[in-house]
Short mmCIF file of C-alpha atoms in Angstrom, two decimals:
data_model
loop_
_atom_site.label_atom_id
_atom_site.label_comp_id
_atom_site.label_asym_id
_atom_site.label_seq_id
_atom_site.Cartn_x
_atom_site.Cartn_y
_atom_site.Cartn_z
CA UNK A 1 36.29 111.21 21.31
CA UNK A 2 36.77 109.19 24.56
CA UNK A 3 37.74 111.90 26.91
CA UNK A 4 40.29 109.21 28.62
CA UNK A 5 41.62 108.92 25.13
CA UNK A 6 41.87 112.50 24.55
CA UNK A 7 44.06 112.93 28.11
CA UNK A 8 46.62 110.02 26.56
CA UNK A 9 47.04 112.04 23.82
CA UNK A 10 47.74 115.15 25.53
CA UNK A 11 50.52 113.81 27.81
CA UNK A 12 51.81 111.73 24.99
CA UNK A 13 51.91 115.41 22.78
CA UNK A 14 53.19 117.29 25.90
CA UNK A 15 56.18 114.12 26.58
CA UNK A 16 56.94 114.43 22.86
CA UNK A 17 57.26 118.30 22.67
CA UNK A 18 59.19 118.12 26.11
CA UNK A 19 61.73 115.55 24.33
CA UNK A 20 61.76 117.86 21.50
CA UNK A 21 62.97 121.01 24.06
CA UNK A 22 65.72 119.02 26.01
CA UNK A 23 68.78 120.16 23.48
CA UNK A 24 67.27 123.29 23.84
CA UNK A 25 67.03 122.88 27.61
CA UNK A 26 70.87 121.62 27.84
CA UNK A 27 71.56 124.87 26.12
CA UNK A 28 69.77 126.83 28.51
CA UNK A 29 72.43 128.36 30.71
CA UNK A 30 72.80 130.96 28.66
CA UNK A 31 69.38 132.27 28.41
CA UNK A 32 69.26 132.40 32.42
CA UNK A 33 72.64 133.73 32.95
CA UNK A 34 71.29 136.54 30.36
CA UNK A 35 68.40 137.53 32.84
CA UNK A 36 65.90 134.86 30.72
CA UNK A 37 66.52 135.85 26.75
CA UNK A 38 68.79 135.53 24.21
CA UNK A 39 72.24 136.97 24.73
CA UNK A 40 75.72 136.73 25.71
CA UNK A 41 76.90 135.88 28.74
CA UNK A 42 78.84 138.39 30.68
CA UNK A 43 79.72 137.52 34.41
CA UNK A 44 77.19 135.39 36.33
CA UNK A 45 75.99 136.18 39.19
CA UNK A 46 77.74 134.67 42.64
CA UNK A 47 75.36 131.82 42.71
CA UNK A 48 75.74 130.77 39.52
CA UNK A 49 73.16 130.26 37.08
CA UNK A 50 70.24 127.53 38.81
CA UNK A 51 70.40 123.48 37.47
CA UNK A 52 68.94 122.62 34.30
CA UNK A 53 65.78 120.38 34.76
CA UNK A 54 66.04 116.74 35.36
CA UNK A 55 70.18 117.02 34.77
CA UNK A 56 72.17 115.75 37.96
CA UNK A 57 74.71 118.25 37.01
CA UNK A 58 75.35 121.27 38.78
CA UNK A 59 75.51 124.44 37.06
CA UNK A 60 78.93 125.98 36.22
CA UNK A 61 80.00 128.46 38.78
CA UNK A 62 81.23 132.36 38.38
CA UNK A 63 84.68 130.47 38.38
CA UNK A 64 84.24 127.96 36.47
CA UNK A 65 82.18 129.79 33.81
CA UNK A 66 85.19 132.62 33.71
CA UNK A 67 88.02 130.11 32.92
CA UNK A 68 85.46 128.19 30.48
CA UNK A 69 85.73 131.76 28.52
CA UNK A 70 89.26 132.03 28.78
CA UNK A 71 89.99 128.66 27.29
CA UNK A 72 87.30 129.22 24.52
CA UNK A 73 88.76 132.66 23.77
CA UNK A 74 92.45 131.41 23.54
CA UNK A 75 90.91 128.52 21.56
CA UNK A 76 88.74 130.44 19.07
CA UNK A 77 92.15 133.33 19.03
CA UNK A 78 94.40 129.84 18.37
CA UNK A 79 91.80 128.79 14.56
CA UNK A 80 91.44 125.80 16.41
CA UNK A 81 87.56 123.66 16.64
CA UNK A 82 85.18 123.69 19.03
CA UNK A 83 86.36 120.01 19.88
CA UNK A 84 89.80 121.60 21.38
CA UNK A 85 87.89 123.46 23.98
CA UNK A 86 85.62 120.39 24.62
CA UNK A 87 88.29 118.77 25.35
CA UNK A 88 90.74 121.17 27.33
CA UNK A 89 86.98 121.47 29.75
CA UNK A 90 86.56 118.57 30.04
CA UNK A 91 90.32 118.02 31.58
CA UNK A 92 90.15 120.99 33.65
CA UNK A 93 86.20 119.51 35.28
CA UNK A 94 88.29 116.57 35.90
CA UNK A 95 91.31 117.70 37.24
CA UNK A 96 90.19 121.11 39.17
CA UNK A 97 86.52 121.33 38.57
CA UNK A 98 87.74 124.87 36.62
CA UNK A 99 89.58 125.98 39.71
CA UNK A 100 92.62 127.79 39.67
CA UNK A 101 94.42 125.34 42.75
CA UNK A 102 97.09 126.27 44.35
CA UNK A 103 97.56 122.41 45.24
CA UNK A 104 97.34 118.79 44.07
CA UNK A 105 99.59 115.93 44.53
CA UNK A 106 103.02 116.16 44.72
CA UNK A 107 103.53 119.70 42.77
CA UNK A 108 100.65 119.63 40.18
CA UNK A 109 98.76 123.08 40.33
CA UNK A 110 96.08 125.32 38.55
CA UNK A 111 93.24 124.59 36.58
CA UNK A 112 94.62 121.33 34.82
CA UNK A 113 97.36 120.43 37.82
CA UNK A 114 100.51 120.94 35.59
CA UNK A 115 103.38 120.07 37.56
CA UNK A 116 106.61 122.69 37.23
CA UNK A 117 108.78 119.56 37.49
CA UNK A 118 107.74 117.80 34.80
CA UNK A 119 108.20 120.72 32.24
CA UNK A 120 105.42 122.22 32.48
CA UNK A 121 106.20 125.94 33.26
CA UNK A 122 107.06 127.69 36.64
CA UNK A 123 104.45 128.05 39.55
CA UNK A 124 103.81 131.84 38.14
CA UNK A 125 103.00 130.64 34.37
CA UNK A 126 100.73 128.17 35.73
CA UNK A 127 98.86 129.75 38.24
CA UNK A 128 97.74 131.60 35.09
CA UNK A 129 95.37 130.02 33.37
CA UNK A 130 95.89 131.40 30.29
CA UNK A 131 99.64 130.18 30.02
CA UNK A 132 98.14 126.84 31.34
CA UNK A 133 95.42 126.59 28.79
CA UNK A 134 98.15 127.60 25.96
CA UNK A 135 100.46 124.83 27.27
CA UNK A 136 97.59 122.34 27.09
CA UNK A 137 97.15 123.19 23.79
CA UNK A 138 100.52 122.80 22.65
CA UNK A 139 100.73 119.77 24.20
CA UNK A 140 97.54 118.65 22.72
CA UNK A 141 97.58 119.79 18.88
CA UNK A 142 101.11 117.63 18.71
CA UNK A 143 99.23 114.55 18.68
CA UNK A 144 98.08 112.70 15.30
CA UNK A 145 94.32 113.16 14.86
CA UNK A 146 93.84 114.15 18.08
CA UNK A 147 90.46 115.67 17.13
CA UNK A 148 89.65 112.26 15.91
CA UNK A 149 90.65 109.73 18.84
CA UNK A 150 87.87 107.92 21.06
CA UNK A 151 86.60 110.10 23.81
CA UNK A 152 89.09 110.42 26.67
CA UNK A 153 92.27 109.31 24.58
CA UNK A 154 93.69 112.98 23.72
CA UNK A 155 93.08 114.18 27.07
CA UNK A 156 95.34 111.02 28.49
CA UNK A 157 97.68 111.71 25.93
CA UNK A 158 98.04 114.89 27.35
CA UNK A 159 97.80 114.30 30.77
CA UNK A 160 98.90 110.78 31.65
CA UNK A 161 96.94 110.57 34.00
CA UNK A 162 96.61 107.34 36.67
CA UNK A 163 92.63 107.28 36.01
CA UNK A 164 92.92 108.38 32.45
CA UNK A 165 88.78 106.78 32.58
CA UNK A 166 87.65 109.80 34.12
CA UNK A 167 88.07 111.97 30.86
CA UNK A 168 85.34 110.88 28.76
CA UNK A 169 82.66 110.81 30.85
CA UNK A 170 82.99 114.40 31.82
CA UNK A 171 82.80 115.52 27.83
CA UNK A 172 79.46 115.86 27.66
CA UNK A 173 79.38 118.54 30.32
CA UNK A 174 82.08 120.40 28.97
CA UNK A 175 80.58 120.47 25.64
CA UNK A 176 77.51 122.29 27.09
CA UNK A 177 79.69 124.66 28.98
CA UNK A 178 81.33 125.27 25.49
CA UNK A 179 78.64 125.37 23.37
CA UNK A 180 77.49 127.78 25.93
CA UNK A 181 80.68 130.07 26.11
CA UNK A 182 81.13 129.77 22.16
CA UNK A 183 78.61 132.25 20.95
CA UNK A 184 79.49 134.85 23.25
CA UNK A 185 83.29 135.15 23.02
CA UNK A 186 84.90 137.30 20.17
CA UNK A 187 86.28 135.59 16.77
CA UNK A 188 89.52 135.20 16.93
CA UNK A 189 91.67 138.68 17.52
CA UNK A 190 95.18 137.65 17.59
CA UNK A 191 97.89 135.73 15.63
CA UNK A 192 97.32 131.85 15.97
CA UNK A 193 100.47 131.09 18.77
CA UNK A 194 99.75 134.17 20.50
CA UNK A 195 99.44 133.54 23.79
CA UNK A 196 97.02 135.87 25.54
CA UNK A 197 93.96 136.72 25.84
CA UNK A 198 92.47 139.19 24.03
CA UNK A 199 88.27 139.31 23.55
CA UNK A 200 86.35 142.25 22.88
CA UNK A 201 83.00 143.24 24.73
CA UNK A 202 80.31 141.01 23.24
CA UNK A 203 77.36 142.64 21.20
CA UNK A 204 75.28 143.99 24.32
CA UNK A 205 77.44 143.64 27.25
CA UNK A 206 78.34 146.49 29.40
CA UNK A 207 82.45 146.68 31.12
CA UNK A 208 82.31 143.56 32.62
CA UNK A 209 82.11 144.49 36.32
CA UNK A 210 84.20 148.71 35.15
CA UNK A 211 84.50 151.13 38.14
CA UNK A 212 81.94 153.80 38.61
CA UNK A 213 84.37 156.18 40.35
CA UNK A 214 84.65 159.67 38.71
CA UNK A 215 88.66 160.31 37.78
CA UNK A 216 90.18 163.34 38.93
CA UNK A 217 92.70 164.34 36.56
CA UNK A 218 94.81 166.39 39.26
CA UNK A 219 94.72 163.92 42.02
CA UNK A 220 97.86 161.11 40.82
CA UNK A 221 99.03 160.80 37.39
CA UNK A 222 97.25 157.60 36.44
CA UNK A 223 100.06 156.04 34.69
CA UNK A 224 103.20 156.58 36.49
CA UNK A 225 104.59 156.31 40.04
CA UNK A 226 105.26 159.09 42.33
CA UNK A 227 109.25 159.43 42.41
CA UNK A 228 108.97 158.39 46.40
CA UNK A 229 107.21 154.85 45.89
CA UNK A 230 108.69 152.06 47.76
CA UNK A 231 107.73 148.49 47.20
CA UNK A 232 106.77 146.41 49.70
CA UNK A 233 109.48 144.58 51.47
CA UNK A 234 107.60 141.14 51.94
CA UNK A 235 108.59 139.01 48.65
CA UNK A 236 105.12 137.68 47.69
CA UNK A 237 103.55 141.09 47.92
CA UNK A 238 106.61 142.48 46.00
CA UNK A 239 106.17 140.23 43.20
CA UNK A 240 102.40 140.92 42.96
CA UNK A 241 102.37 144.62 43.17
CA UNK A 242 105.59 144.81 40.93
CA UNK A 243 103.52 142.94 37.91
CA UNK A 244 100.31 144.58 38.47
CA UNK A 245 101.86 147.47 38.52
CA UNK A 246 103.88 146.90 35.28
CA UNK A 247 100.51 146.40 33.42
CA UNK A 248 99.66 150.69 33.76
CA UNK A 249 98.43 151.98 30.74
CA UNK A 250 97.23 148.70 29.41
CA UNK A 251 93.77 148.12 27.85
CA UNK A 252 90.95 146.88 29.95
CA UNK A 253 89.93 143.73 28.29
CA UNK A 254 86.84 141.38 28.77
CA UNK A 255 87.84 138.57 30.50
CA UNK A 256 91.46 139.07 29.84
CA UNK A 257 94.35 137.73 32.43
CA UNK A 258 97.04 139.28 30.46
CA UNK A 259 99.70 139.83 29.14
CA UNK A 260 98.18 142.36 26.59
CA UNK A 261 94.93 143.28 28.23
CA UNK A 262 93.54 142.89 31.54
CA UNK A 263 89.60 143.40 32.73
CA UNK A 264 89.63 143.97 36.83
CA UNK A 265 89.67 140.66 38.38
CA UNK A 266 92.32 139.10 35.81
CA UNK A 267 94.64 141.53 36.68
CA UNK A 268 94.61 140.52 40.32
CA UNK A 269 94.68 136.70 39.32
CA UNK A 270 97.56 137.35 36.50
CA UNK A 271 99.84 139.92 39.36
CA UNK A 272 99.45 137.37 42.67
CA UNK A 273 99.88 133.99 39.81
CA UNK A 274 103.27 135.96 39.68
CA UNK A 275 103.89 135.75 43.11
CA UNK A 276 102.95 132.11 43.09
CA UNK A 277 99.89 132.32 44.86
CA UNK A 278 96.64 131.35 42.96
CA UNK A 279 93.71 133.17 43.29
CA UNK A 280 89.96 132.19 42.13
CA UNK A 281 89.11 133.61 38.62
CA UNK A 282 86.34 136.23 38.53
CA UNK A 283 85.22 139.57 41.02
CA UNK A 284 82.13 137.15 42.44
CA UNK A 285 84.62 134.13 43.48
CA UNK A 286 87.83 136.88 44.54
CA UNK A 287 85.71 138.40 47.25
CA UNK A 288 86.22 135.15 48.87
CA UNK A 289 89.25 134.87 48.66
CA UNK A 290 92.04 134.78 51.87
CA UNK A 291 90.72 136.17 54.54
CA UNK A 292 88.90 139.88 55.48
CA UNK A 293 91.17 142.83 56.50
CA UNK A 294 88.93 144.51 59.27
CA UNK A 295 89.32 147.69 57.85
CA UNK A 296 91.23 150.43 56.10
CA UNK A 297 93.49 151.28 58.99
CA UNK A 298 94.97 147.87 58.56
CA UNK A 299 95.46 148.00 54.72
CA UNK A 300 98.53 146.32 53.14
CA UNK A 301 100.01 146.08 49.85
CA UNK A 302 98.52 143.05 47.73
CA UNK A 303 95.34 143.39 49.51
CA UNK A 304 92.64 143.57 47.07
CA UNK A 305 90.12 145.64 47.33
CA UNK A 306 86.81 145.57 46.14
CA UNK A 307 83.78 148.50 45.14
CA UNK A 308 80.08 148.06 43.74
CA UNK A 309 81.12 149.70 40.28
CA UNK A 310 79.02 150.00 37.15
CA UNK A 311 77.43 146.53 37.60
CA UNK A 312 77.30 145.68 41.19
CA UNK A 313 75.80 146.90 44.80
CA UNK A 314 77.34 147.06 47.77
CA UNK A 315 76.46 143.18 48.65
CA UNK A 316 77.69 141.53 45.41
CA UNK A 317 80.57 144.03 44.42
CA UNK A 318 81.51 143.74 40.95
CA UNK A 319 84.89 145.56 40.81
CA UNK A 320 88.50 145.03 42.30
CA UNK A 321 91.47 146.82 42.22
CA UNK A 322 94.90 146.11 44.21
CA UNK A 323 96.19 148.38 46.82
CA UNK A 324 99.90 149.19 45.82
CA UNK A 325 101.22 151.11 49.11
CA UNK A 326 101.96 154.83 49.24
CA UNK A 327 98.19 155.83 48.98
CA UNK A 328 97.44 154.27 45.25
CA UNK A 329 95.50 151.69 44.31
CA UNK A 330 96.39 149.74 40.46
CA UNK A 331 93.23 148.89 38.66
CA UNK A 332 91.63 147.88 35.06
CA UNK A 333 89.31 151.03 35.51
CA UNK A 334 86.52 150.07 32.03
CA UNK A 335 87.10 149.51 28.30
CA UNK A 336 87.80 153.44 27.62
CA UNK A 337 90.30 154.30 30.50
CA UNK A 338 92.62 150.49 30.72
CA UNK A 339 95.02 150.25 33.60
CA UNK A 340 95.41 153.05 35.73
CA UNK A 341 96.48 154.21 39.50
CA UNK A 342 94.25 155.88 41.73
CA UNK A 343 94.23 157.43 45.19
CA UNK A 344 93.08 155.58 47.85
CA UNK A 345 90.95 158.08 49.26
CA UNK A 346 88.96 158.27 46.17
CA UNK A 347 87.76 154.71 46.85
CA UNK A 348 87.59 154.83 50.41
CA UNK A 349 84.14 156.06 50.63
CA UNK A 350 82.67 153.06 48.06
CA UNK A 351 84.68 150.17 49.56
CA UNK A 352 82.79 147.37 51.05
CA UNK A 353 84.97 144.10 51.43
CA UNK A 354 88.98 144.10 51.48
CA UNK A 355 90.37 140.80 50.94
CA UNK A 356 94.10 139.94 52.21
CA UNK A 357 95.77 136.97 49.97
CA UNK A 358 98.58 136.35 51.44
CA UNK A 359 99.89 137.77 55.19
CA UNK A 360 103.54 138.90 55.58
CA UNK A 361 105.51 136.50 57.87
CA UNK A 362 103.69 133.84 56.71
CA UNK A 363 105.14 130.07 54.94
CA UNK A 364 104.77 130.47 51.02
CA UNK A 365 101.69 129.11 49.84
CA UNK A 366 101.59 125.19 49.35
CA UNK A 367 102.95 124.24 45.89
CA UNK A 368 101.38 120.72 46.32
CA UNK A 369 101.19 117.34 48.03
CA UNK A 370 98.73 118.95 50.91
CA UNK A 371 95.77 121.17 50.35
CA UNK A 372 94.88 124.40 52.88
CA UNK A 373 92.64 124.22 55.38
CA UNK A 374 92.52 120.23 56.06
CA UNK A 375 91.63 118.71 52.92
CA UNK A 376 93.04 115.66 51.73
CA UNK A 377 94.22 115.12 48.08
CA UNK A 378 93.25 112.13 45.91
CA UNK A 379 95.20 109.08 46.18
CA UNK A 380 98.45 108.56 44.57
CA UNK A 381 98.69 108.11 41.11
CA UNK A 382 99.24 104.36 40.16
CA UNK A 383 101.45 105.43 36.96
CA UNK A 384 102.73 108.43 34.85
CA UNK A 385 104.53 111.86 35.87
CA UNK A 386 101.26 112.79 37.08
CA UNK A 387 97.55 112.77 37.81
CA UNK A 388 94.52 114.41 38.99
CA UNK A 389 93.92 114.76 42.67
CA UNK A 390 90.62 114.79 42.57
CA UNK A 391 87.53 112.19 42.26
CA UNK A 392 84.06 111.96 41.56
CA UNK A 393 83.15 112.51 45.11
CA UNK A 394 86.35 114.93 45.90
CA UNK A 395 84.25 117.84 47.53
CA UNK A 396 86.22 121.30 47.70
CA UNK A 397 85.34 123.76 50.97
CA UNK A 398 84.28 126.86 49.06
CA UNK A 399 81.66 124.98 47.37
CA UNK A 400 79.92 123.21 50.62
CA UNK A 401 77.36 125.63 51.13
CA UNK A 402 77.41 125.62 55.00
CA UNK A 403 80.74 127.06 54.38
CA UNK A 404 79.56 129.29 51.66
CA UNK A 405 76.81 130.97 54.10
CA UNK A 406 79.45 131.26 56.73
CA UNK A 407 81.36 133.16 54.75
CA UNK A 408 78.68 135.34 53.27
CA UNK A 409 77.63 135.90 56.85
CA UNK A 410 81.06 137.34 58.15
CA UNK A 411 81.25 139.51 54.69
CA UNK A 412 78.01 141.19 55.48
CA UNK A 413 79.45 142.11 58.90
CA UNK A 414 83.12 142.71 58.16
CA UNK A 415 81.61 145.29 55.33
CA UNK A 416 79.79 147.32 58.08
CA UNK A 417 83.55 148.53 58.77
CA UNK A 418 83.97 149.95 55.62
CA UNK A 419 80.67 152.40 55.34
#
């Protein structure tokens, strides 16, 4: 055979096998975020999980992979199809990018920038997304064949948005994120209008990010307050440590935000989302969250503070736990043990990064109209109750990486502190 003939055939073979992989390759977050086989995915790691070849898409983050599985897992809990999730993504990409925002115009907030005055629940319900994601839901399953309608019309419907184009094109990404997600969340566990999140540990996952420090039985009784406890006197930490500590002696759950079940970082999300102050989703995207406390001398109530524990080191800590005031610290401890208190000078040797949310003294967190930090919301929407603040090009400041390496920079030194 013609050798030059022979060559064309072998790129033609190799182009036609390579067209035959690309589903496979779409799919193929969920092999890397497994370590490179089959498997479920449990919590990526803080970088997120690489591009897929030849797709202008960036990955999904820690955060946005962690709400992904909460709205699958109330979907899947809910009977309803994969298309419901497909399409409560795709809103949240195109509102938030999957971020829980404590901002948008006028008073829209959370993932999918429900606004309070329009009906949509208080600041607290929202600021947890899995009230939010139930509310889309409800919202969404009311209207005729909405499983049916052209892509982009149910999430308008919904929404009413001033660029209700922006919808449809996103689909496609959220139905990879799904697909993704699908096959590693539990069946449904709960009654279809529950509203929580309950999900048990995948087939091959370990606690998702449980705390490796041995309990002392005789040190604090793990479930109740000391008959001396005062809460803290500064409203927003009140109203997180007063939920979070409300959740003791409820089960650790895998990804859950509450109310029935909690793993580590959703009970920090679902107790500060009742003070009104929103909070990334996930251990990985928390430790970035407000600003470092110096060190343990300056610890308040609220602050959150985070330890290697069964899955992490010392420079990508994997656990969190709240500190509550009079010595304790509240915590979803692993699967077997739920929410419990502990001292904090069982901790104290372990912790490497404390993380203050919100400082006493301080105005209440913006409720929208004008993100932190200098950013600018989207323009005004044109018509409707409400819209998305954010564009195609809408760029958030955690996710520029110069900012990103800042940050990582000052973690690695404000942790020397804490050793």
């Amino acid at each position: 055979m013609d050798t030059s003939r022979s060559g064309l055939v072998a790129v033609t073979a190799t182009a036609i096998v390579m067209q035959m992989l690309a589903p496979i390759a779409a799919l193929g977050i969920v092999l890397i975020a497994a370590g490179g086989g089959p498997g479920p995915i449990c919590e990526p790691p803080e970088t997120g999980i690489g591009r897929i070849v030849k797709d202008p898409t960036p990955a999904p983050s820690a955060e946005q992979l962690d709400i992904a599985r909460t709205i699958v897992t109330i979907v899947r809990q809910r009977g309803l199809p994969r298309r419901a999730a497909v399409l409560t993504i795709s809103t949240g990409l195109v509102e938030s990018k999957l971020a829980n925002l404590t901002y948008g115009d006028r008073d829209s907030l959370g993932v999918f920038q429900q606004r309070p005055s329009q009906g949509w629940g208080t600041p607290a319900q929202i600021l947890n997304p899995v009230y939010a994601t139930n509310a889309f839901l409800d919202r969404l399953v009311a209207i005729p064949g909405w499983d049916t309608l052209p892509p982009g019309q149910a999430q308008q419907r919904v929404q009413r948005s001033g660029f209700p184009d922006r919808y449809a094109p996103r689909e496609s990404e959220a139905a990879r994120i799904t697909n993704a997600v699908w096959t590693a969340t539990a069946p449904p566990a709960a009654p279809a209008r529950q509203p929580t999140e309950i999900a048990d540990l995948p087939a091959g996952c370990a606690d998702d990010g449980g705390s490796d420090i041995p309990i002392s039985p005789n040190e604090v009784d793990r479930t109740k307050l000391p008959a001396d406890f005062q809460y803290p006197a500064d409203p927003r930490q009140r109203a997180a440590v007063t939920y979070a500590l409300a959740q003791l002696g409820k089960p650790y759950v895998w990804g859950g935000k509450g109310p029935d079940g909690f793993d580590c970082s959703g009970l920090m999300l679902a107790a500060w989302a009742a003070a009104g102050v929103a909070i990334p989703a996930g251990t990985v995207s928390q430790v970035h969250a407000g600003h470092a406390v110096p060190g343990l001398n300056q610890v308040q109530p609220g602050d959150l503070l985070f330890i290697p524990g069964s899955l992490g080191t010392p420079a990508n800590p994997r656990h969190v736990g709240m500190y509550a005031g009079h010595g304790l610290i509240v915590n979803s401890y692993d699967s077997s043990t739920g929410v419990i208190l502990e001292p904090l000078s069982a901790w104290s040797g372990k912790i490497v990064m404390i993380r203050r949310v919100s400082d006493t003294g301080t105005p209440s967190p913006n409720s929208g109209g004008r993100p932190p930090d200098g950013q600018q919301p989207g323009p005004r929407q044109r018509h409707g109750p409400r819209r998305s603040p954010h564009g195609p090009d809408h760029r958030r400041t955690h996710n520029d990486p110069r900012a990103r390496s800042r940050d990582q920079h000052r973690r690695g030194r404000d942790m020397r502190g804490y050793r």
